[in-house]
Amino acid sequence: MSVSRLLKILVLSLALVNVAMAAQTPTQIEKDIGDKVFCLCGCATTLNHCPMLHCAEKEEMRGIIRADLEQGKSEPAILQDLVNRFGEKVLAAPPAHGFNLTAWVLPGIGLLIGLLLAMAIVRRMRRPAVQAAGPSTAHPADESVRSAVEEEMKKYVD
Amino acid sequence: MNQVGAVGLIAALVFAIYGMITGAIAGKLRSPRMLKSAQRAVLGFFAMATLAVVSLEYLILTNDFHSAYVASHSSRELPLIYKIPVLWSGQEGSLLFWTWLLSIYAALVVLMNRRKNRQLMPYIISICMGVATFFSLLTFWVANPFNQLSLATAAGVTPYAPPDGNGMNPSLQFHSMVIHPPLLYLGYVGMAIPFAFAMSALMTRQLGDNWIRVTRRWTMVPWMFLGTGIVLGGQWAYHVLGWGGYWAWDPVENASLLPWLAGTAFLHSVMIQEKRGMLKVWNMVLIILTFFLSIFGTFLTRSGIISSVHAFAKSNIGPWFSVFLAIIAAFSLTVLFLRLDFLKTENRLDSIASRESGFLFNNWILLAAVLAVLWGTIFPVVSKAIQDVTVTVGPPFFNKVMIPIGLLLLFLTGAGPLLAWRKTSFQSIKRNFTVPLIFAAIVGGILFFVGVHRLYTWMSLFLCAFVAASIVGEFYKGARTRMKTSKENFFSAIYNLTMRNTRRYGGYIVHFGIVLMFVGFAGQAFRFETQGLMGPGDLLQAKDYMFRCESIDAGKKANYQYETVALSVTKDGHSLGVMKPQRRFFLAEQQPLSHVALKTNLARDLYVVMAGTDPDSGKAIIHVIINPLVQWVWIGGMIVLLGTILALIPSRIERQMADLHKNQQEVAEAHHVR
């Protein structure tokens, strides 16, 4: 089987998997929102992960989410409702607008710059090498031993 | 004993300052006498830091509540096993502990290099003692664990001891917490040693192969501790916090991941320098970055500048650390800049399709991961400073950004070893990649048809199959060659192959451990949760499992009261036994804590939490989570540890090379002395 055929199968499989995403139920939406907002009791965890016993903030936020779900609101609308009530700090990830956009964009820019740098390094390293300027510590008498060991290493260390 | 500890701390500070100055003079003047004096200062520093640590432990174990630290962090009823970790459970003690671990590392470096690396040693000592000076000063001046409690009365100031202490944070009273922080600290602190070697190599212009060979090993040890500490931290979170997960992208968790990622990048790219004499500047940058992030991690963990589930108190050590981080950056980058001429590459890259390129791209992804985690971690502080708005950056951000990066890294883990050094022909790529890709495609197909339809989960398991097949293939090809040439049976061939090149095959085992961990991560996509109120006789169904409440009991132990529920569990009518989650209330600390009940196998964990008792009905609030594949995370972590230990064992080839380099070094040093 050729590599190109394998790649085609891989791409096709990825497309199939992507299409087959399951539909969301209200319980699933509630759980998903619980992962996307922080509990405001000071526990520094998301709503689903708040370890506090009888946490008033957690119960209040869950109550709002359930009420919104009963009114048929979508996930983004419920998240917006929580932001309107508690401010942006309730979101477990900064919204992608204004200065907060940099939180999302910078890692991507870093990835891109890193790729360009890596490519530049590859290009630069493909030019003829410069003789190292540092002093050599090698002793001529050891050269034969070194070559023998390096030959041996080539068999196993690659 | 308080005074003894305080004297030990002052003496340690004096030895650290003396060692830092004497080491630098010994390096500048190339004076063996000064070097000897600096070495003795390191041993003196170790002895005095040990005295301070032993004194504090004595105060803790004897419940001496005259000590402000002991009164704040310990109590009479605290079991002995948790009294020892009191040393690192508070800020003052943990900084002393940091200082002590550094003294152990520094003393080991001195003792292990009595007859080698003599030119490097003066500056190594000076830099280690420079770091030691900072931590000793901080421990002595800002966060002294030997402060005593006193009462100001009309008769004057008199010593005071409360009848009992405040106790230890209940969430820290867990078995893996006894070793998790020391392992993390061994990781953070240990990164000072490769940094010192690197700086010394730059300062002395000894930039041959030797420093990098020595430094690799000194990096692997703390890297191993850091990785194991991170996994144990995950285990602690899983067992203690009661939300059924092990990683929440908390700032303090991220702080430990950052130097681990940078150290991983170094451990890979260092191979290019050893094999091909390339990426010399880059390796220096990685060593500096790893150490910088280790100190940054300690700062983040201890300063409380970012809200964390670890809930460390805000403290005044932030500005001290900021200055120290600035000094590290300025010093190391200046030294690096001044020595750029000595770091020119010795070879050229023969082809883009080569192992070298694979490592470069691996470094690219790892550094992108460092940037993403760092930026996400500090963004709340940046946002507050720039737009005066408090934002939180939690799991949704990190999962969205880090999962693609992690998958790319996983692919390179499998692809890298399939590329040859220098140049890989198209035929060779085809030959090496075909079997792993076919295996992964079969696994991927099966997964799709059994219902794995989430893209990232499917991709993760597909890539796990690819990487596992490539690793198994590497072992198989090596063993087959040995079976042909040495007439060994398969198992002897695998053993001899591995022991002949422990570094390479240890590395493959580490990669295999990472694969298993990714299998465990992928399992989170199939997590199932349910919750219910349960009194005796009540039933709760969770997927195929039926839970029946048999009884609700209460009791008292030495340092806590508890309520517990006995739940019998059945699956398809077969009994799986009884699970007993507890809700504990710690008396001295006046804090509640869940004690999770777990039933585990390789396919899934049954995770049951007693969240509390309903005040109206008196029934227990039971939270059940079915967590698939979690055990693979811990097994993978264990295999990573074993692989690293294997890679640390010198192989026959390495011993030959070491002998050769020892001879070279002796000749070089003889020239140097003349």
mmCIF file of C-alpha atoms in Angstrom, chain B residues 444-662:
data_model
loop_
_atom_site.group_PDB
_atom_site.id
_atom_site.type_symbol
_atom_site.label_atom_id
_atom_site.label_comp_id
_atom_site.label_asym_id
_atom_site.label_seq_id
_atom_site.Cartn_x
_atom_site.Cartn_y
_atom_site.Cartn_z
ATOM 1 C CA GLY B 444 -8.611 3.679 14.222
ATOM 2 C CA GLY B 445 -11.161 1.793 12.124
ATOM 3 C CA ILE B 446 -12.097 -0.515 14.998
ATOM 4 C CA LEU B 447 -12.420 2.460 17.365
ATOM 5 C CA PHE B 448 -14.708 4.263 14.939
ATOM 6 C CA PHE B 449 -16.981 1.258 14.556
ATOM 7 C CA VAL B 450 -17.177 0.658 18.322
ATOM 8 C CA GLY B 451 -18.383 4.225 18.792
ATOM 9 C CA VAL B 452 -15.359 6.451 19.361
ATOM 10 C CA HIS B 453 -16.620 9.455 17.420
ATOM 11 C CA ARG B 454 -15.056 12.432 19.193
ATOM 12 C CA LEU B 455 -12.340 13.760 16.906
ATOM 13 C CA TYR B 456 -9.635 14.473 19.469
ATOM 14 C CA THR B 457 -10.264 11.225 21.344
ATOM 15 C CA TRP B 458 -10.137 9.213 18.151
ATOM 16 C CA MET B 459 -6.995 11.006 16.954
ATOM 17 C CA SER B 460 -5.331 10.525 20.306
ATOM 18 C CA LEU B 461 -5.953 6.760 20.292
ATOM 19 C CA PHE B 462 -5.025 6.511 16.598
ATOM 20 C CA LEU B 463 -1.700 8.239 17.288
ATOM 21 C CA CYS B 464 -1.153 6.100 20.410
ATOM 22 C CA ALA B 465 -1.453 3.019 18.189
ATOM 23 C CA PHE B 466 0.959 4.557 15.669
ATOM 24 C CA VAL B 467 3.581 5.433 18.294
ATOM 25 C CA ALA B 468 3.234 2.085 20.116
ATOM 26 C CA ALA B 469 3.672 0.211 16.817
ATOM 27 C CA SER B 470 6.733 2.277 15.916
ATOM 28 C CA ILE B 471 8.319 1.588 19.335
ATOM 29 C CA VAL B 472 7.570 -2.136 19.231
ATOM 30 C CA GLY B 473 8.935 -2.157 15.667
ATOM 31 C CA GLU B 474 12.213 -0.584 16.814
ATOM 32 C CA PHE B 475 12.660 -3.243 19.526
ATOM 33 C CA TYR B 476 11.705 -6.012 17.116
ATOM 34 C CA LYS B 477 14.092 -4.871 14.372
ATOM 35 C CA GLY B 478 16.972 -4.549 16.845
ATOM 36 C CA ALA B 479 16.252 -7.939 18.403
ATOM 37 C CA ARG B 480 15.963 -9.632 15.013
ATOM 38 C CA THR B 481 19.366 -8.261 13.997
ATOM 39 C CA ARG B 482 20.931 -9.567 17.226
ATOM 40 C CA MET B 483 19.227 -12.948 16.830
ATOM 41 C CA LYS B 484 20.820 -13.257 13.388
ATOM 42 C CA THR B 485 24.290 -11.997 14.289
ATOM 43 C CA SER B 486 24.692 -13.307 17.860
ATOM 44 C CA LYS B 487 22.448 -16.401 17.730
ATOM 45 C CA GLU B 488 20.562 -15.245 20.813
ATOM 46 C CA ASN B 489 16.974 -16.140 21.590
ATOM 47 C CA PHE B 490 14.383 -13.345 21.345
ATOM 48 C CA PHE B 491 14.286 -12.431 25.037
ATOM 49 C CA SER B 492 18.093 -12.415 25.439
ATOM 50 C CA ALA B 493 18.305 -10.318 22.304
ATOM 51 C CA ILE B 494 15.813 -7.769 23.689
ATOM 52 C CA TYR B 495 17.667 -7.662 27.028
ATOM 53 C CA ASN B 496 21.137 -7.318 25.509
ATOM 54 C CA LEU B 497 19.928 -4.806 22.976
ATOM 55 C CA THR B 498 18.444 -2.650 25.708
ATOM 56 C CA MET B 499 21.435 -2.894 28.040
ATOM 57 C CA ARG B 500 23.865 -2.201 25.214
ATOM 58 C CA ASN B 501 22.218 1.136 24.562
ATOM 59 C CA THR B 502 20.196 1.972 27.665
ATOM 60 C CA ARG B 503 19.813 5.555 26.646
ATOM 61 C CA ARG B 504 18.117 4.814 23.342
ATOM 62 C CA TYR B 505 15.914 1.976 24.522
ATOM 63 C CA GLY B 506 15.235 3.656 27.876
ATOM 64 C CA GLY B 507 14.030 6.593 25.798
ATOM 65 C CA TYR B 508 11.699 4.316 23.834
ATOM 66 C CA ILE B 509 10.291 2.966 27.101
ATOM 67 C CA VAL B 510 9.701 6.552 28.258
ATOM 68 C CA HIS B 511 7.856 7.194 24.982
ATOM 69 C CA PHE B 512 5.785 4.055 25.540
ATOM 70 C CA GLY B 513 4.853 5.314 29.006
ATOM 71 C CA ILE B 514 3.744 8.617 27.456
ATOM 72 C CA VAL B 515 1.587 6.639 24.987
ATOM 73 C CA LEU B 516 -0.137 4.833 27.868
ATOM 74 C CA MET B 517 -0.720 8.161 29.601
ATOM 75 C CA PHE B 518 -2.376 9.520 26.446
ATOM 76 C CA VAL B 519 -4.607 6.411 26.374
ATOM 77 C CA GLY B 520 -5.647 7.344 29.908
ATOM 78 C CA PHE B 521 -6.232 10.988 28.911
ATOM 79 C CA ALA B 522 -8.413 9.860 26.005
ATOM 80 C CA GLY B 523 -10.556 7.860 28.430
ATOM 81 C CA GLN B 524 -11.810 11.122 29.966
ATOM 82 C CA ALA B 525 -14.041 11.590 26.935
ATOM 83 C CA PHE B 526 -16.173 8.630 28.103
ATOM 84 C CA ARG B 527 -16.523 9.757 31.696
ATOM 85 C CA PHE B 528 -20.005 9.284 33.178
ATOM 86 C CA GLU B 529 -21.370 11.006 36.306
ATOM 87 C CA THR B 530 -24.512 10.777 38.341
ATOM 88 C CA GLN B 531 -25.642 11.971 41.757
ATOM 89 C CA GLY B 532 -28.347 11.014 44.249
ATOM 90 C CA LEU B 533 -29.579 11.191 47.831
ATOM 91 C CA MET B 534 -29.212 7.791 49.499
ATOM 92 C CA GLY B 535 -30.521 6.387 52.777
ATOM 93 C CA PRO B 536 -30.420 2.719 53.869
ATOM 94 C CA GLY B 537 -32.034 0.531 51.174
ATOM 95 C CA ASP B 538 -31.946 3.225 48.455
ATOM 96 C CA LEU B 539 -30.647 2.357 44.989
ATOM 97 C CA LEU B 540 -28.640 4.454 42.520
ATOM 98 C CA GLN B 541 -27.875 3.303 38.991
ATOM 99 C CA ALA B 542 -24.818 4.456 37.083
ATOM 100 C CA LYS B 543 -24.686 2.888 33.607
ATOM 101 C CA ASP B 544 -24.442 -0.904 34.196
ATOM 102 C CA TYR B 545 -23.623 -0.518 37.887
ATOM 103 C CA MET B 546 -26.188 -0.596 40.691
ATOM 104 C CA PHE B 547 -25.342 0.965 44.078
ATOM 105 C CA ARG B 548 -27.362 0.037 47.164
ATOM 106 C CA CYS B 549 -27.005 1.954 50.428
ATOM 107 C CA GLU B 550 -26.515 -0.583 53.237
ATOM 108 C CA SER B 551 -25.849 1.796 56.128
ATOM 109 C CA ILE B 552 -24.766 5.287 57.143
ATOM 110 C CA ASP B 553 -22.371 5.441 60.094
ATOM 111 C CA ALA B 554 -20.358 8.036 61.980
ATOM 112 C CA GLY B 555 -17.178 7.785 64.053
ATOM 113 C CA LYS B 556 -14.119 9.565 65.368
ATOM 114 C CA LYS B 557 -10.391 9.151 64.823
ATOM 115 C CA ALA B 558 -7.554 10.942 66.559
ATOM 116 C CA ASN B 559 -7.629 14.077 64.399
ATOM 117 C CA TYR B 560 -10.989 13.934 62.618
ATOM 118 C CA GLN B 561 -14.666 12.931 62.862
ATOM 119 C CA TYR B 562 -16.246 11.113 59.962
ATOM 120 C CA GLU B 563 -19.496 10.045 58.370
ATOM 121 C CA THR B 564 -19.407 7.064 56.054
ATOM 122 C CA VAL B 565 -21.805 5.269 53.750
ATOM 123 C CA ALA B 566 -21.562 1.545 52.956
ATOM 124 C CA LEU B 567 -22.615 1.006 49.340
ATOM 125 C CA SER B 568 -22.856 -2.495 47.888
ATOM 126 C CA VAL B 569 -22.119 -2.517 44.174
ATOM 127 C CA THR B 570 -23.434 -4.982 41.596
ATOM 128 C CA LYS B 571 -23.024 -5.306 37.851
ATOM 129 C CA ASP B 572 -25.366 -7.590 35.885
ATOM 130 C CA GLY B 573 -26.382 -9.199 39.174
ATOM 131 C CA HIS B 574 -22.789 -9.993 40.183
ATOM 132 C CA SER B 575 -21.540 -8.473 43.413
ATOM 133 C CA LEU B 576 -18.451 -6.255 43.145
ATOM 134 C CA GLY B 577 -18.181 -5.729 46.905
ATOM 135 C CA VAL B 578 -18.810 -2.770 49.196
ATOM 136 C CA MET B 579 -17.540 0.794 48.747
ATOM 137 C CA LYS B 580 -17.250 3.154 51.720
ATOM 138 C CA PRO B 581 -16.789 6.835 50.830
ATOM 139 C CA GLN B 582 -16.286 9.111 53.845
ATOM 140 C CA ARG B 583 -16.828 12.715 54.728
ATOM 141 C CA ARG B 584 -14.225 13.782 57.271
ATOM 142 C CA PHE B 585 -14.201 16.817 59.516
ATOM 143 C CA PHE B 586 -10.755 17.728 60.784
ATOM 144 C CA LEU B 587 -10.947 19.030 64.335
ATOM 145 C CA ALA B 588 -7.841 21.170 64.742
ATOM 146 C CA GLU B 589 -8.224 22.718 61.298
ATOM 147 C CA GLN B 590 -12.074 22.929 61.438
ATOM 148 C CA GLN B 591 -12.237 21.854 57.788
ATOM 149 C CA PRO B 592 -14.253 19.158 55.984
ATOM 150 C CA LEU B 593 -12.763 16.816 53.381
ATOM 151 C CA SER B 594 -14.083 13.981 51.235
ATOM 152 C CA HIS B 595 -12.381 10.616 51.317
ATOM 153 C CA VAL B 596 -13.075 9.011 47.955
ATOM 154 C CA ALA B 597 -13.952 5.305 47.621
ATOM 155 C CA LEU B 598 -12.424 3.677 44.546
ATOM 156 C CA LYS B 599 -12.802 0.368 42.734
ATOM 157 C CA THR B 600 -10.373 0.156 39.904
ATOM 158 C CA ASN B 601 -9.446 -2.075 37.022
ATOM 159 C CA LEU B 602 -7.654 -1.431 33.759
ATOM 160 C CA ALA B 603 -10.879 -0.587 31.938
ATOM 161 C CA ARG B 604 -12.443 1.854 34.399
ATOM 162 C CA ASP B 605 -12.515 3.346 37.881
ATOM 163 C CA LEU B 606 -15.659 3.442 39.967
ATOM 164 C CA TYR B 607 -15.199 6.702 41.857
ATOM 165 C CA VAL B 608 -17.652 7.409 44.674
ATOM 166 C CA VAL B 609 -17.729 10.578 46.753
ATOM 167 C CA MET B 610 -19.856 11.301 49.782
ATOM 168 C CA ALA B 611 -20.424 15.002 49.171
ATOM 169 C CA GLY B 612 -22.244 15.464 52.494
ATOM 170 C CA THR B 613 -25.580 14.853 54.168
ATOM 171 C CA ASP B 614 -28.864 16.409 53.117
ATOM 172 C CA PRO B 615 -30.010 18.515 56.114
ATOM 173 C CA ASP B 616 -33.714 17.832 55.425
ATOM 174 C CA SER B 617 -33.784 14.079 54.850
ATOM 175 C CA GLY B 618 -30.583 13.082 56.637
ATOM 176 C CA LYS B 619 -29.652 11.070 53.552
ATOM 177 C CA ALA B 620 -26.152 10.981 52.134
ATOM 178 C CA ILE B 621 -25.369 12.988 48.973
ATOM 179 C CA ILE B 622 -23.616 10.428 46.789
ATOM 180 C CA HIS B 623 -21.721 11.347 43.666
ATOM 181 C CA VAL B 624 -20.710 8.463 41.369
ATOM 182 C CA ILE B 625 -18.250 8.846 38.511
ATOM 183 C CA ILE B 626 -17.328 6.086 36.069
ATOM 184 C CA ASN B 627 -13.892 7.047 34.849
ATOM 185 C CA PRO B 628 -12.608 4.891 31.980
ATOM 186 C CA LEU B 629 -8.909 4.081 31.519
ATOM 187 C CA VAL B 630 -7.604 6.251 34.386
ATOM 188 C CA GLN B 631 -5.273 3.509 35.627
ATOM 189 C CA TRP B 632 -3.304 3.814 32.369
ATOM 190 C CA VAL B 633 -2.248 7.315 33.392
ATOM 191 C CA TRP B 634 -0.592 5.977 36.559
ATOM 192 C CA ILE B 635 0.838 2.901 34.797
ATOM 193 C CA GLY B 636 2.186 5.165 32.046
ATOM 194 C CA GLY B 637 3.751 7.437 34.665
ATOM 195 C CA MET B 638 5.414 4.437 36.284
ATOM 196 C CA ILE B 639 6.781 3.259 32.921
ATOM 197 C CA VAL B 640 8.132 6.754 32.202
ATOM 198 C CA LEU B 641 9.957 6.571 35.545
ATOM 199 C CA LEU B 642 11.365 3.093 34.815
ATOM 200 C CA GLY B 643 12.434 4.138 31.318
ATOM 201 C CA THR B 644 14.223 7.190 32.716
ATOM 202 C CA ILE B 645 16.023 5.093 35.337
ATOM 203 C CA LEU B 646 17.077 2.688 32.578
ATOM 204 C CA ALA B 647 18.313 5.576 30.436
ATOM 205 C CA LEU B 648 20.370 6.811 33.396
ATOM 206 C CA ILE B 649 22.243 3.498 33.693
ATOM 207 C CA PRO B 650 25.472 3.839 31.709
ATOM 208 C CA SER B 651 25.558 1.381 28.805
ATOM 209 C CA ARG B 652 28.709 -0.344 27.615
ATOM 210 C CA ILE B 653 29.110 2.142 24.776
ATOM 211 C CA GLU B 654 28.752 5.086 27.136
ATOM 212 C CA ARG B 655 31.333 3.599 29.515
ATOM 213 C CA GLN B 656 33.789 3.266 26.634
ATOM 214 C CA MET B 657 33.142 6.844 25.594
ATOM 215 C CA ALA B 658 33.468 8.028 29.208
ATOM 216 C CA ASP B 659 36.871 6.328 29.558
ATOM 217 C CA LEU B 660 37.975 7.937 26.333
ATOM 218 C CA HIS B 661 36.856 11.377 27.466
ATOM 219 C CA LYS B 662 38.425 10.895 30.890
#
